């Protein structure tokens, strides 16, 4: 049986390799970062050994793609340079930046939304909103498409920033030829078998097929598909594990639901890589082999490690050998020597091979050595960012998201039971994926909080557990209606709100004043009554802002004490409790609060 640690390691590598790239042309990798000596500065060298420049940067630059590369400056921000003998800076300084696998690349400047810039640094598209909906996340481009996240759900855009696949899916994974695979629109699967439904799209957004997990296959798998990309696709199919006794094997299922490569024919445990109709696989006993899509065994599983160097050359290591060699897909050794390491090809033709700890040579696809035109002590492939998050915070958008009315906020009222409240949140925030199972969680001595992430900040939403939970025999719902709930948000949870707490507090107080009568008000706290037994209570304690709604017994307090709240500090306060309860207890479904360096009291 293959050890879990090995399998997890392989999957992790594939996830890290899931960055955009096509083959040749505009997606071609021009240069790789290298050092002439291990303690030297960094330069750029082509995959075939042509030196662009040496000893230029202290920080490791990225690979050069499309004539551009990036380096982080002393402030930790990306700067973009032209890939030439004397690099010239273009554009600005970026919190996040991607490589130019297309004519544009995603970047994020401090305090701004995600932008798509051209190779001269000009902003071509600002991904603030699409169809009136806020764009919160984006991926690098892959096969002409990039993932985008809107209102908690995923879709895909083209390089013009146009939605090619609607943002209504729980997950989306792209391939380097422009295909995409998504899970069904709802996060709570409603298929007959309770298993995910996968839809496959082409580069133009047309539907290529739909696969029901649980009918013929039990799961789908990532597979490496190039030197720096991975996906679920293998040609015109998806790598999948079948149902039943042979579910530990792998095969390729077509978009029509029929097996292209039957799992029973291979007896393979894990598909590692796919190239041009050939698959490197692991047999579950520490050995790697090669099979083609017609299920013909090309190389029996006998290698300790095997991976594609080029489409037609394999990097392999046998158990009785100390180093790595190059092999043909017909299992013939084509390199004369063994090497400490052989890097995959980034141009489809050449590979760097480490002779000693401080010396590399270049191998062509036939295994012939080529001496670089300078000393190469170290060479790597370095990415830019592959995932991007907007750094723009729209306070009005945050207030609007809370949907404050006299009957409650965030779509909740006091006319729902606990399970119904969960359903409301799942509708309002599709990626919350909350469970209906009743549970509690102790955090900082209190029963808190479900964490919901909207845009680029966290909202912790907590339900008062008084009356709706029966804890006499485990934790169960009583069927009673929710009596109250509160949300906490702010700079203590998201650094993107730092410096904006006063504005957020002011606008939140104004929002609750619009739906009721003010009982007490200070600069950073207010109590507003909306009914005889229902109140809103807002207070800013420093880096946190709390919003309560429900049948709360608001204690006598001088709310002007909150006037001195400053970011980075904390003002303790007496937490309100539900009328009839003795303690301020809350129910939690999920907790994701992190201490981000703020000064909190010792008893929290």
Coordinates of C-alpha atoms in Angstrom, one line a residue:
X1 CA 0.0 0.0 0.0
X2 CA 1.3 3.4 -0.9
X3 CA 2.0 5.5 2.2
X4 CA -0.3 8.4 2.7
X5 CA 2.7 10.8 3.2
X6 CA 4.0 10.0 -0.3
X7 CA 0.5 10.4 -1.9
X8 CA -0.1 13.7 -0.1
X9 CA 3.3 14.9 -1.2
X10 CA 2.6 14.2 -4.8
X11 CA -0.8 15.9 -4.6
X12 CA 0.7 18.9 -2.9
X13 CA 3.3 19.2 -5.7
X14 CA 0.6 19.0 -8.3
X15 CA -1.4 21.8 -6.6
X16 CA 1.7 24.0 -6.5
X17 CA 2.3 23.3 -10.1
X18 CA -1.2 24.4 -11.1
X19 CA 0.0 27.6 -12.7
X20 CA -0.8 28.9 -16.2
X21 CA 1.2 28.0 -19.2
X22 CA 0.7 27.0 -22.8
X23 CA 3.2 25.4 -25.2
X24 CA 5.4 27.7 -27.2
X25 CA 4.6 31.2 -28.6
X26 CA 3.5 33.9 -26.1
X27 CA 3.5 31.4 -23.2
X28 CA 7.1 30.4 -23.8
X29 CA 9.5 30.5 -20.9
X30 CA 12.4 32.6 -22.1
X31 CA 14.8 32.6 -19.2
X32 CA 15.3 30.9 -15.8
X33 CA 16.9 32.5 -12.7
X34 CA 20.4 31.2 -12.0
X35 CA 23.5 31.8 -9.9
X36 CA 27.1 31.5 -11.2
X37 CA 28.1 30.7 -7.6
X38 CA 25.9 29.6 -4.7
X39 CA 26.6 32.8 -2.7
X40 CA 26.3 35.1 -5.7
X41 CA 23.6 37.3 -6.9
X42 CA 21.0 36.2 -9.5
X43 CA 20.9 36.4 -13.2
X44 CA 18.8 34.9 -16.1
X45 CA 19.8 32.1 -18.4
X46 CA 17.8 30.5 -21.3
X47 CA 16.8 26.8 -21.1
X48 CA 19.4 26.2 -23.9
X49 CA 22.2 28.0 -22.0
X50 CA 22.2 31.5 -23.4
X51 CA 23.0 34.0 -20.7
X52 CA 20.9 37.2 -20.6
X53 CA 22.7 38.8 -17.6
X54 CA 24.5 37.7 -14.4
X55 CA 24.9 38.9 -10.9
X56 CA 22.1 41.5 -11.1
X57 CA 19.6 40.8 -8.3
X58 CA 20.0 39.9 -4.6
X59 CA 16.4 38.6 -4.5
X60 CA 15.5 35.7 -6.7
X61 CA 13.8 36.9 -9.9
X62 CA 10.9 34.9 -11.5
X63 CA 11.3 33.1 -14.8
X64 CA 11.0 35.4 -17.8
X65 CA 7.8 34.8 -19.8
X66 CA 6.7 36.9 -22.7
X67 CA 9.7 39.2 -22.4
X68 CA 9.1 40.2 -18.7
X69 CA 10.2 39.0 -15.3
X70 CA 9.6 40.1 -11.7
X71 CA 11.7 40.7 -8.6
X72 CA 10.6 41.7 -5.1
X73 CA 12.1 45.0 -3.8
X74 CA 13.2 45.8 -0.2
X75 CA 9.6 46.5 0.8
X76 CA 8.5 43.0 -0.4
X77 CA 6.6 44.4 -3.4
X78 CA 6.9 43.0 -6.9
X79 CA 8.6 45.1 -9.6
X80 CA 8.4 44.1 -13.3
X81 CA 11.4 44.3 -15.6
X82 CA 12.0 43.8 -19.3
X83 CA 13.9 40.7 -20.1
X84 CA 17.0 42.2 -21.8
X85 CA 20.7 42.6 -21.1
X86 CA 20.0 45.8 -19.2
X87 CA 16.6 45.3 -17.6
X88 CA 14.2 48.2 -17.4
X89 CA 11.5 48.6 -14.9
X90 CA 7.9 48.9 -16.2
X91 CA 4.7 49.5 -14.2
X92 CA 4.4 50.1 -10.5
X93 CA 5.0 48.2 -7.3
X94 CA 2.6 45.4 -6.5
X95 CA 1.4 43.4 -3.5
X96 CA 0.7 40.5 -5.9
X97 CA 1.7 40.0 -9.5
X98 CA 1.5 37.2 -12.1
X99 CA 3.7 36.1 -15.0
X100 CA 2.7 37.2 -18.5
X101 CA 1.4 33.9 -19.8
X102 CA -1.0 36.0 -21.9
X103 CA -0.8 39.6 -23.2
X104 CA -2.0 40.7 -19.8
X105 CA -1.3 39.6 -16.2
X106 CA -3.2 40.1 -13.0
X107 CA -1.7 42.4 -10.4
X108 CA -2.8 43.9 -7.1
X109 CA -1.7 47.3 -5.8
X110 CA -2.1 48.4 -2.2
X111 CA -5.6 49.6 -1.5
X112 CA -6.8 48.7 -5.1
X113 CA -8.9 46.0 -6.8
X114 CA -7.3 43.3 -9.0
X115 CA -6.1 44.8 -12.3
X116 CA -5.0 43.3 -15.6
X117 CA -2.0 45.1 -17.0
X118 CA -0.2 44.8 -20.3
X119 CA 3.5 44.3 -20.7
X120 CA 4.3 48.0 -20.4
X121 CA 2.5 48.2 -17.1
X122 CA -0.6 49.9 -18.4
X123 CA -3.9 49.0 -16.7
X124 CA -6.1 47.3 -19.3
X125 CA -8.9 46.0 -17.1
X126 CA -9.9 46.8 -13.5
X127 CA -11.6 43.8 -11.9
X128 CA -13.6 45.7 -9.3
X129 CA -17.0 44.6 -10.4
X130 CA -18.5 42.4 -13.1
X131 CA -22.2 42.7 -13.8
X132 CA -22.5 45.0 -10.7
X133 CA -21.0 42.2 -8.5
X134 CA -17.8 42.7 -6.6
X135 CA -14.8 40.6 -7.7
X136 CA -12.9 39.4 -4.7
X137 CA -10.4 36.9 -6.1
X138 CA -8.7 35.9 -9.4
X139 CA -6.1 33.4 -10.6
X140 CA -3.3 33.7 -13.1
X141 CA -4.3 32.9 -16.7
X142 CA -4.2 29.4 -17.9
X143 CA -5.1 28.5 -21.5
X144 CA -6.5 32.0 -22.1
X145 CA -8.8 32.0 -19.0
X146 CA -8.5 33.1 -15.4
X147 CA -10.7 32.1 -12.4
X148 CA -12.7 34.8 -10.7
X149 CA -14.6 34.8 -7.5
X150 CA -17.8 36.8 -7.2
X151 CA -20.1 36.7 -4.2
X152 CA -18.5 33.6 -3.0
X153 CA -18.8 31.6 -6.2
X154 CA -16.4 30.9 -9.1
X155 CA -16.4 31.6 -12.8
X156 CA -13.8 32.4 -15.5
X157 CA -12.9 35.4 -17.6
X158 CA -10.9 36.0 -20.7
X159 CA -8.0 38.4 -21.1
X160 CA -10.5 41.3 -21.8
X161 CA -12.1 40.7 -18.3
X162 CA -15.3 39.3 -19.8
X163 CA -17.1 36.5 -18.1
X164 CA -16.8 33.3 -20.2
X165 CA -18.1 31.0 -17.5
X166 CA -20.7 32.5 -15.2
X167 CA -19.6 32.9 -11.5
X168 CA -22.0 30.4 -10.0
X169 CA -19.9 27.4 -9.2
X170 CA -18.5 26.1 -5.9
X171 CA -15.2 25.2 -7.5
X172 CA -13.5 25.6 -10.9
X173 CA -10.2 24.2 -12.2
X174 CA -8.6 25.3 -15.5
X175 CA -6.4 23.4 -17.9
X176 CA -3.5 24.7 -20.0
X177 CA -5.6 24.1 -23.2
X178 CA -8.4 26.3 -22.0
X179 CA -10.9 23.7 -20.7
X180 CA -12.5 24.1 -17.3
X181 CA -14.2 21.7 -14.9
X182 CA -16.6 23.0 -12.3
X183 CA -18.8 21.6 -9.5
X184 CA -22.5 22.1 -9.5
X185 CA -24.0 25.6 -8.7
X186 CA -25.0 24.7 -5.2
X187 CA -22.6 24.0 -2.4
X188 CA -25.1 21.5 -1.0
X189 CA -25.3 18.9 -3.7
X190 CA -28.8 17.9 -4.7
X191 CA -28.0 15.0 -7.0
X192 CA -29.7 11.7 -6.5
X193 CA -26.6 10.1 -5.1
X194 CA -25.4 13.0 -3.0
X195 CA -22.2 13.1 -5.0
X196 CA -20.7 16.0 -6.9
X197 CA -21.7 16.8 -10.5
X198 CA -18.9 18.0 -12.7
X199 CA -19.5 20.2 -15.8
X200 CA -16.8 20.6 -18.4
X201 CA -16.5 23.8 -20.4
X202 CA -14.5 24.6 -23.5
X203 CA -12.3 27.7 -23.9
X204 CA -15.3 29.7 -25.2
X205 CA -17.6 28.7 -22.4
X206 CA -19.5 26.0 -24.3
X207 CA -20.5 22.9 -22.4
X208 CA -18.5 19.8 -23.4
X209 CA -20.1 17.4 -21.0
X210 CA -21.3 16.6 -17.5
X211 CA -20.1 13.9 -15.2
X212 CA -22.0 12.5 -12.2
X213 CA -19.7 11.3 -9.5
X214 CA -20.9 8.0 -8.0
X215 CA -22.3 6.6 -11.2
X216 CA -19.2 5.1 -12.8
X217 CA -16.4 6.8 -10.8
X218 CA -15.8 7.6 -7.2
X219 CA -13.5 10.6 -7.4
X220 CA -11.4 12.6 -9.8
X221 CA -7.7 13.3 -9.5
X222 CA -5.2 16.0 -10.4
X223 CA -2.4 15.1 -12.8
X224 CA 0.7 17.0 -13.9
X225 CA 0.3 18.0 -17.5
X226 CA 3.4 20.1 -18.2
X227 CA 6.6 21.4 -16.6
X228 CA 4.6 23.8 -14.5
X229 CA 0.9 23.0 -14.7
X230 CA -1.5 20.4 -13.5
X231 CA -5.2 19.8 -13.9
X232 CA -7.9 17.1 -13.7
X233 CA -7.7 16.7 -17.5
X234 CA -5.8 14.1 -19.5
X235 CA -6.5 15.0 -23.2
X236 CA -10.2 14.7 -23.8
X237 CA -10.9 13.0 -20.5
X238 CA -10.7 13.4 -16.7
X239 CA -8.5 11.2 -14.5
X240 CA -10.8 9.3 -12.2
X241 CA -11.0 6.4 -9.7
X242 CA -13.8 3.9 -10.4
X243 CA -16.4 2.6 -8.0
X244 CA -16.2 -0.7 -6.3
X245 CA -13.3 -3.1 -5.4
X246 CA -10.9 -1.6 -7.9
X247 CA -11.4 2.0 -6.7
X248 CA -7.7 2.2 -5.8
X249 CA -6.9 2.1 -9.6
X250 CA -7.1 5.0 -12.0
X251 CA -8.4 5.5 -15.5
X252 CA -9.5 8.3 -17.8
X253 CA -13.2 8.9 -18.3
X254 CA -14.5 10.9 -21.3
X255 CA -16.8 13.9 -21.2
X256 CA -19.6 11.6 -22.3
X257 CA -19.2 9.4 -19.2
X258 CA -17.6 6.5 -21.0
X259 CA -14.2 5.2 -20.1
X260 CA -11.4 6.2 -22.5
X261 CA -8.9 4.2 -20.5
X262 CA -10.4 1.6 -18.3
X263 CA -9.0 1.5 -14.7
X264 CA -9.1 -2.3 -14.6
X265 CA -6.6 -2.4 -17.5
X266 CA -3.8 -0.6 -15.7
X267 CA -3.9 -1.8 -12.1
X268 CA -2.4 1.6 -11.3
X269 CA -2.7 3.3 -7.9
X270 CA -2.0 6.9 -8.9
X271 CA -1.6 8.8 -12.2
X272 CA 1.4 11.2 -11.7
X273 CA 1.8 12.8 -15.1
X274 CA 0.1 12.9 -18.5
X275 CA 1.8 13.9 -21.8
X276 CA 0.7 13.3 -25.4
X277 CA -1.4 10.2 -24.7
X278 CA 1.1 8.7 -22.2
X279 CA 0.7 8.4 -18.4
X280 CA 3.4 7.9 -15.7
X281 CA 1.8 6.0 -12.9
X282 CA 2.6 4.7 -9.4
X283 CA 1.7 1.1 -8.6
X284 CA 1.2 1.5 -4.9
X285 CA 4.4 -0.3 -4.0
X286 CA 6.9 2.5 -4.5
X287 CA 7.5 1.9 -8.2
X288 CA 6.7 4.0 -11.3
X289 CA 5.9 2.9 -14.8
X290 CA 4.5 4.2 -18.1
X291 CA 1.3 3.3 -20.0
X292 CA -0.4 4.8 -23.0
X293 CA -4.0 5.8 -23.3
X294 CA -4.8 2.5 -25.1
X295 CA -3.7 0.8 -21.8
X296 CA -0.6 -0.7 -23.4
X297 CA 2.2 -1.0 -20.9
X298 CA 5.3 0.8 -22.3
X299 CA 7.5 0.6 -19.2
X300 CA 6.7 -1.8 -16.4
X301 CA 6.7 -0.2 -12.8
X302 CA 10.4 -0.5 -11.9
X303 CA 11.6 3.0 -11.3
X304 CA 12.1 4.6 -7.9
X305 CA 11.1 7.9 -9.6
X306 CA 9.9 8.7 -13.1
X307 CA 8.8 12.0 -14.6
X308 CA 8.6 13.6 -18.0
X309 CA 11.6 15.7 -19.0
X310 CA 10.1 16.5 -22.4
X311 CA 7.1 14.9 -24.0
X312 CA 9.4 12.1 -25.4
X313 CA 12.1 11.9 -22.8
X314 CA 11.8 10.6 -19.2
X315 CA 13.8 11.5 -16.1
X316 CA 14.2 8.3 -14.2
X317 CA 16.0 6.8 -11.2
X318 CA 16.3 3.1 -10.5
X319 CA 16.8 1.6 -7.1
X320 CA 20.3 0.3 -7.8
X321 CA 21.4 3.7 -9.1
X322 CA 22.6 6.7 -7.1
X323 CA 21.6 9.3 -9.7
X324 CA 19.1 10.2 -12.4
X325 CA 19.3 9.4 -16.0
X326 CA 17.4 10.3 -19.2
X327 CA 15.3 7.5 -20.8
X328 CA 13.3 7.3 -24.0
X329 CA 9.6 6.4 -23.8
X330 CA 10.7 3.0 -25.1
X331 CA 12.7 2.5 -21.9
X332 CA 16.1 3.0 -23.5
X333 CA 18.8 5.0 -21.6
X334 CA 19.7 8.0 -23.7
X335 CA 22.1 9.9 -21.4
X336 CA 25.6 8.7 -20.9
X337 CA 26.0 9.7 -17.3
X338 CA 23.9 9.8 -14.1
X339 CA 23.2 13.1 -12.5
X340 CA 22.3 14.4 -9.0
X341 CA 19.2 16.1 -10.4
X342 CA 17.6 16.7 -13.8
X343 CA 15.1 19.6 -14.1
X344 CA 12.1 19.3 -16.4
X345 CA 12.3 21.0 -19.7
X346 CA 10.9 24.6 -19.9
X347 CA 11.2 24.9 -23.6
X348 CA 10.3 21.4 -24.6
X349 CA 13.8 20.6 -25.7
X350 CA 16.5 21.2 -23.0
X351 CA 16.9 20.2 -19.4
X352 CA 19.4 21.4 -16.7
X353 CA 21.3 18.5 -15.1
X354 CA 23.2 18.9 -11.8
X355 CA 26.6 17.2 -12.0
X356 CA 27.8 18.3 -8.6
X357 CA 26.4 20.5 -5.9
X358 CA 27.7 23.6 -7.7
X359 CA 27.8 22.6 -11.4
X360 CA 25.0 22.1 -14.0
X361 CA 25.1 21.0 -17.6
X362 CA 22.3 21.1 -20.2
X363 CA 20.8 18.0 -21.8
X364 CA 19.0 18.0 -25.0
X365 CA 16.1 15.7 -25.8
X366 CA 18.5 13.0 -27.1
X367 CA 20.5 13.1 -23.8
X368 CA 23.5 14.9 -25.3
X369 CA 25.3 17.3 -23.0
X370 CA 25.6 21.0 -23.8
X371 CA 28.0 23.2 -21.7
X372 CA 26.4 26.5 -20.7
X373 CA 28.3 29.6 -21.7
X374 CA 29.0 30.5 -18.1
X375 CA 29.3 28.6 -14.8
X376 CA 25.9 27.5 -13.4
X377 CA 25.9 26.7 -9.7
X378 CA 22.2 26.9 -9.2
X379 CA 19.1 27.2 -11.5
X380 CA 15.4 27.1 -10.6
X381 CA 12.0 27.9 -11.9
X382 CA 10.4 30.7 -9.9
X383 CA 6.8 31.8 -10.2
X384 CA 5.1 35.0 -9.5
X385 CA 1.8 34.8 -7.7
X386 CA -0.8 32.4 -9.0
X387 CA -3.8 33.5 -6.8
X388 CA -4.9 37.2 -6.3
X389 CA -7.1 38.9 -3.8
X390 CA -8.5 42.4 -4.1
X391 CA -7.0 44.9 -1.6
X392 CA -9.8 47.4 -2.1
X393 CA -12.2 47.9 0.7
X394 CA -15.5 49.6 0.0
X395 CA -17.1 50.5 3.4
X396 CA -20.5 51.2 1.8
X397 CA -20.3 47.8 0.2
X398 CA -19.7 46.2 3.6
X399 CA -22.6 48.0 5.2
X400 CA -24.8 47.0 2.2
X401 CA -23.7 43.4 2.6
X402 CA -25.1 43.3 6.1
X403 CA -28.6 44.1 4.8
X404 CA -29.7 45.9 8.0
X405 CA -33.5 46.1 8.4
X406 CA -35.8 46.5 11.3
X407 CA -36.4 42.7 11.2
X408 CA -32.7 41.8 11.4
X409 CA -29.5 41.7 9.3
X410 CA -27.7 39.4 6.8
X411 CA -31.0 38.0 5.7
X412 CA -31.8 36.5 9.2
X413 CA -34.8 37.3 11.3
X414 CA -36.0 36.0 14.7
X415 CA -38.6 33.9 13.0
X416 CA -36.2 31.0 12.1
X417 CA -35.0 28.0 14.0
X418 CA -31.3 27.1 14.2
X419 CA -31.4 24.8 11.2
X420 CA -33.4 27.3 9.2
X421 CA -30.8 30.0 10.1
X422 CA -28.1 27.7 8.7
X423 CA -30.1 27.5 5.4
X424 CA -30.4 31.3 5.3
X425 CA -26.7 31.8 5.6
X426 CA -26.0 29.1 3.0
X427 CA -28.2 31.0 0.6
X428 CA -26.8 34.4 1.5
X429 CA -23.2 33.2 1.5
X430 CA -22.9 30.2 -0.8
X431 CA -19.3 29.4 0.0
X432 CA -20.0 29.4 3.8
X433 CA -21.0 25.7 3.4
X434 CA -22.4 25.6 6.9
X435 CA -23.5 22.3 8.5
X436 CA -26.9 21.9 10.0
X437 CA -25.3 19.8 12.8
X438 CA -25.7 21.6 16.2
X439 CA -22.4 22.3 17.9
X440 CA -20.7 24.8 20.2
X441 CA -17.2 26.0 20.4
X442 CA -15.3 27.8 23.2
X443 CA -13.2 30.7 22.1
X444 CA -11.5 33.2 24.5
X445 CA -13.8 32.0 27.3
X446 CA -17.1 32.6 25.4
X447 CA -19.2 30.5 23.1
X448 CA -18.5 32.1 19.7
X449 CA -18.4 32.4 16.4
X450 CA -19.1 31.3 12.9
X451 CA -16.7 33.0 10.5
X452 CA -18.1 34.2 7.2
X453 CA -15.7 35.8 4.7
X454 CA -17.1 38.4 2.4
X455 CA -15.0 40.4 0.0
X456 CA -11.6 40.7 1.7
X457 CA -12.6 40.8 5.4
X458 CA -14.0 38.3 7.9
X459 CA -17.4 38.6 9.5
X460 CA -17.8 36.4 12.6
X461 CA -21.5 35.6 12.9
X462 CA -22.6 34.3 16.3
X463 CA -26.0 32.9 17.3
X464 CA -27.3 33.1 20.9
X465 CA -27.7 29.5 21.9
X466 CA -30.2 30.2 24.7
X467 CA -33.4 28.4 24.0
X468 CA -32.4 26.8 20.7
X469 CA -30.1 24.1 22.0
X470 CA -30.7 21.1 24.3
X471 CA -27.4 20.1 25.9
X472 CA -28.9 17.6 28.4
X473 CA -28.1 14.7 26.1
X474 CA -25.5 15.8 23.7
X475 CA -26.0 19.0 21.6
X476 CA -29.3 19.0 19.8
X477 CA -31.7 21.6 18.3
X478 CA -34.8 22.2 20.3
X479 CA -36.9 23.5 17.4
X480 CA -37.2 26.9 19.1
X481 CA -36.6 30.1 17.2
X482 CA -33.4 32.1 17.3
X483 CA -33.5 34.8 20.0
X484 CA -30.5 36.9 18.8
X485 CA -27.2 37.0 17.0
X486 CA -24.3 39.3 16.5
X487 CA -21.5 39.9 14.0
X488 CA -18.0 41.1 14.7
X489 CA -15.7 42.4 12.1
X490 CA -12.8 44.7 11.7
X491 CA -9.0 45.2 11.5
X492 CA -8.3 42.6 14.1
X493 CA -9.6 40.0 11.5
X494 CA -8.5 41.7 8.2
X495 CA -5.6 44.0 7.8
X496 CA -7.4 45.5 4.8
X497 CA -9.7 47.3 7.3
X498 CA -6.8 48.9 9.2
X499 CA -7.1 52.6 9.2
X500 CA -10.8 52.4 8.2
X501 CA -12.4 51.4 11.5
X502 CA -13.7 54.9 12.4
X503 CA -15.4 55.2 9.0
X504 CA -16.9 51.7 9.3
X505 CA -18.2 52.4 12.8
X506 CA -19.7 55.7 11.8
X507 CA -21.6 54.2 8.9
X508 CA -22.7 51.1 10.8
X509 CA -24.2 53.3 13.5
X510 CA -25.9 55.4 10.8
X511 CA -27.4 52.3 9.3
X512 CA -29.0 51.0 12.5
X513 CA -30.4 54.5 13.3
X514 CA -32.3 54.4 10.0
X515 CA -34.4 51.4 11.2
X516 CA -35.3 52.3 14.8
X517 CA -35.2 54.8 17.7
X518 CA -32.0 55.8 19.3
X519 CA -31.8 55.0 23.1
X520 CA -28.1 55.8 23.6
X521 CA -25.4 57.0 21.3
X522 CA -21.7 57.8 21.5
X523 CA -19.0 58.4 19.0
X524 CA -18.3 54.7 18.6
X525 CA -21.3 52.9 20.1
X526 CA -25.1 53.1 19.9
X527 CA -28.3 51.4 21.1
X528 CA -31.3 51.5 18.8
X529 CA -34.7 50.0 19.6
X530 CA -36.6 48.6 16.7
X531 CA -39.5 47.0 18.7
X532 CA -40.6 46.5 22.3
X533 CA -38.2 43.6 22.8
X534 CA -35.8 43.9 19.9
X535 CA -32.7 46.1 19.8
X536 CA -29.6 46.8 17.7
X537 CA -26.4 47.4 19.7
X538 CA -23.2 48.6 18.0
X539 CA -19.8 49.1 19.8
X540 CA -16.3 49.5 18.6
X541 CA -13.7 48.1 21.0
X542 CA -10.6 49.1 19.0
X543 CA -9.7 46.7 16.2
X544 CA -13.2 45.0 16.4
X545 CA -16.6 46.3 15.7
X546 CA -19.7 44.4 17.1
X547 CA -23.2 44.4 15.8
X548 CA -25.9 42.8 17.9
X549 CA -29.6 42.2 17.0
X550 CA -32.3 40.4 19.0
X551 CA -34.0 40.1 22.3
X552 CA -31.0 41.4 24.2
X553 CA -31.0 42.6 27.8
X554 CA -28.7 45.6 27.2
X555 CA -26.9 46.3 30.5
X556 CA -26.7 49.7 32.0
X557 CA -23.5 51.1 30.6
X558 CA -21.8 54.4 29.8
X559 CA -21.4 53.8 26.0
X560 CA -19.2 57.0 25.8
X561 CA -16.5 54.7 27.2
X562 CA -16.1 53.4 23.7
X563 CA -15.3 56.9 22.4
X564 CA -11.6 56.3 23.1
X565 CA -11.3 53.1 21.1
X566 CA -8.3 53.0 18.9
X567 CA -7.0 50.4 16.5
X568 CA -4.4 48.2 18.1
X569 CA -6.0 48.5 21.5
X570 CA -9.0 47.0 23.2
X571 CA -11.8 48.4 25.4
X572 CA -13.4 45.6 27.5
X573 CA -17.2 45.7 27.8
X574 CA -20.0 43.7 29.3
X575 CA -21.4 41.5 26.6
X576 CA -25.2 41.7 26.4
X577 CA -27.3 38.5 27.0
X578 CA -30.6 37.2 25.8
X579 CA -33.6 38.2 28.0
X580 CA -34.2 35.3 30.4
X581 CA -30.7 33.8 30.1
X582 CA -28.1 34.1 32.8
X583 CA -25.0 34.2 30.7
X584 CA -24.1 35.6 27.2
X585 CA -23.7 32.3 25.4
X586 CA -23.5 31.9 21.7
X587 CA -23.6 29.0 19.3
X588 CA -20.8 28.3 16.8
X589 CA -20.6 26.4 13.6
X590 CA -17.1 27.3 12.5
X591 CA -14.2 29.3 14.0
X592 CA -11.4 30.9 12.0
X593 CA -10.4 33.9 14.2
X594 CA -6.6 34.5 14.1
X595 CA -4.5 36.6 16.4
X596 CA -2.9 39.1 14.0
X597 CA -0.7 40.9 16.5
X598 CA -3.4 43.0 18.2
X599 CA -3.2 43.8 21.9
X600 CA -6.0 41.7 23.6
X601 CA -6.7 41.5 27.3
X602 CA -5.1 38.6 29.3
X603 CA -8.4 37.0 30.1
X604 CA -9.4 36.6 26.4

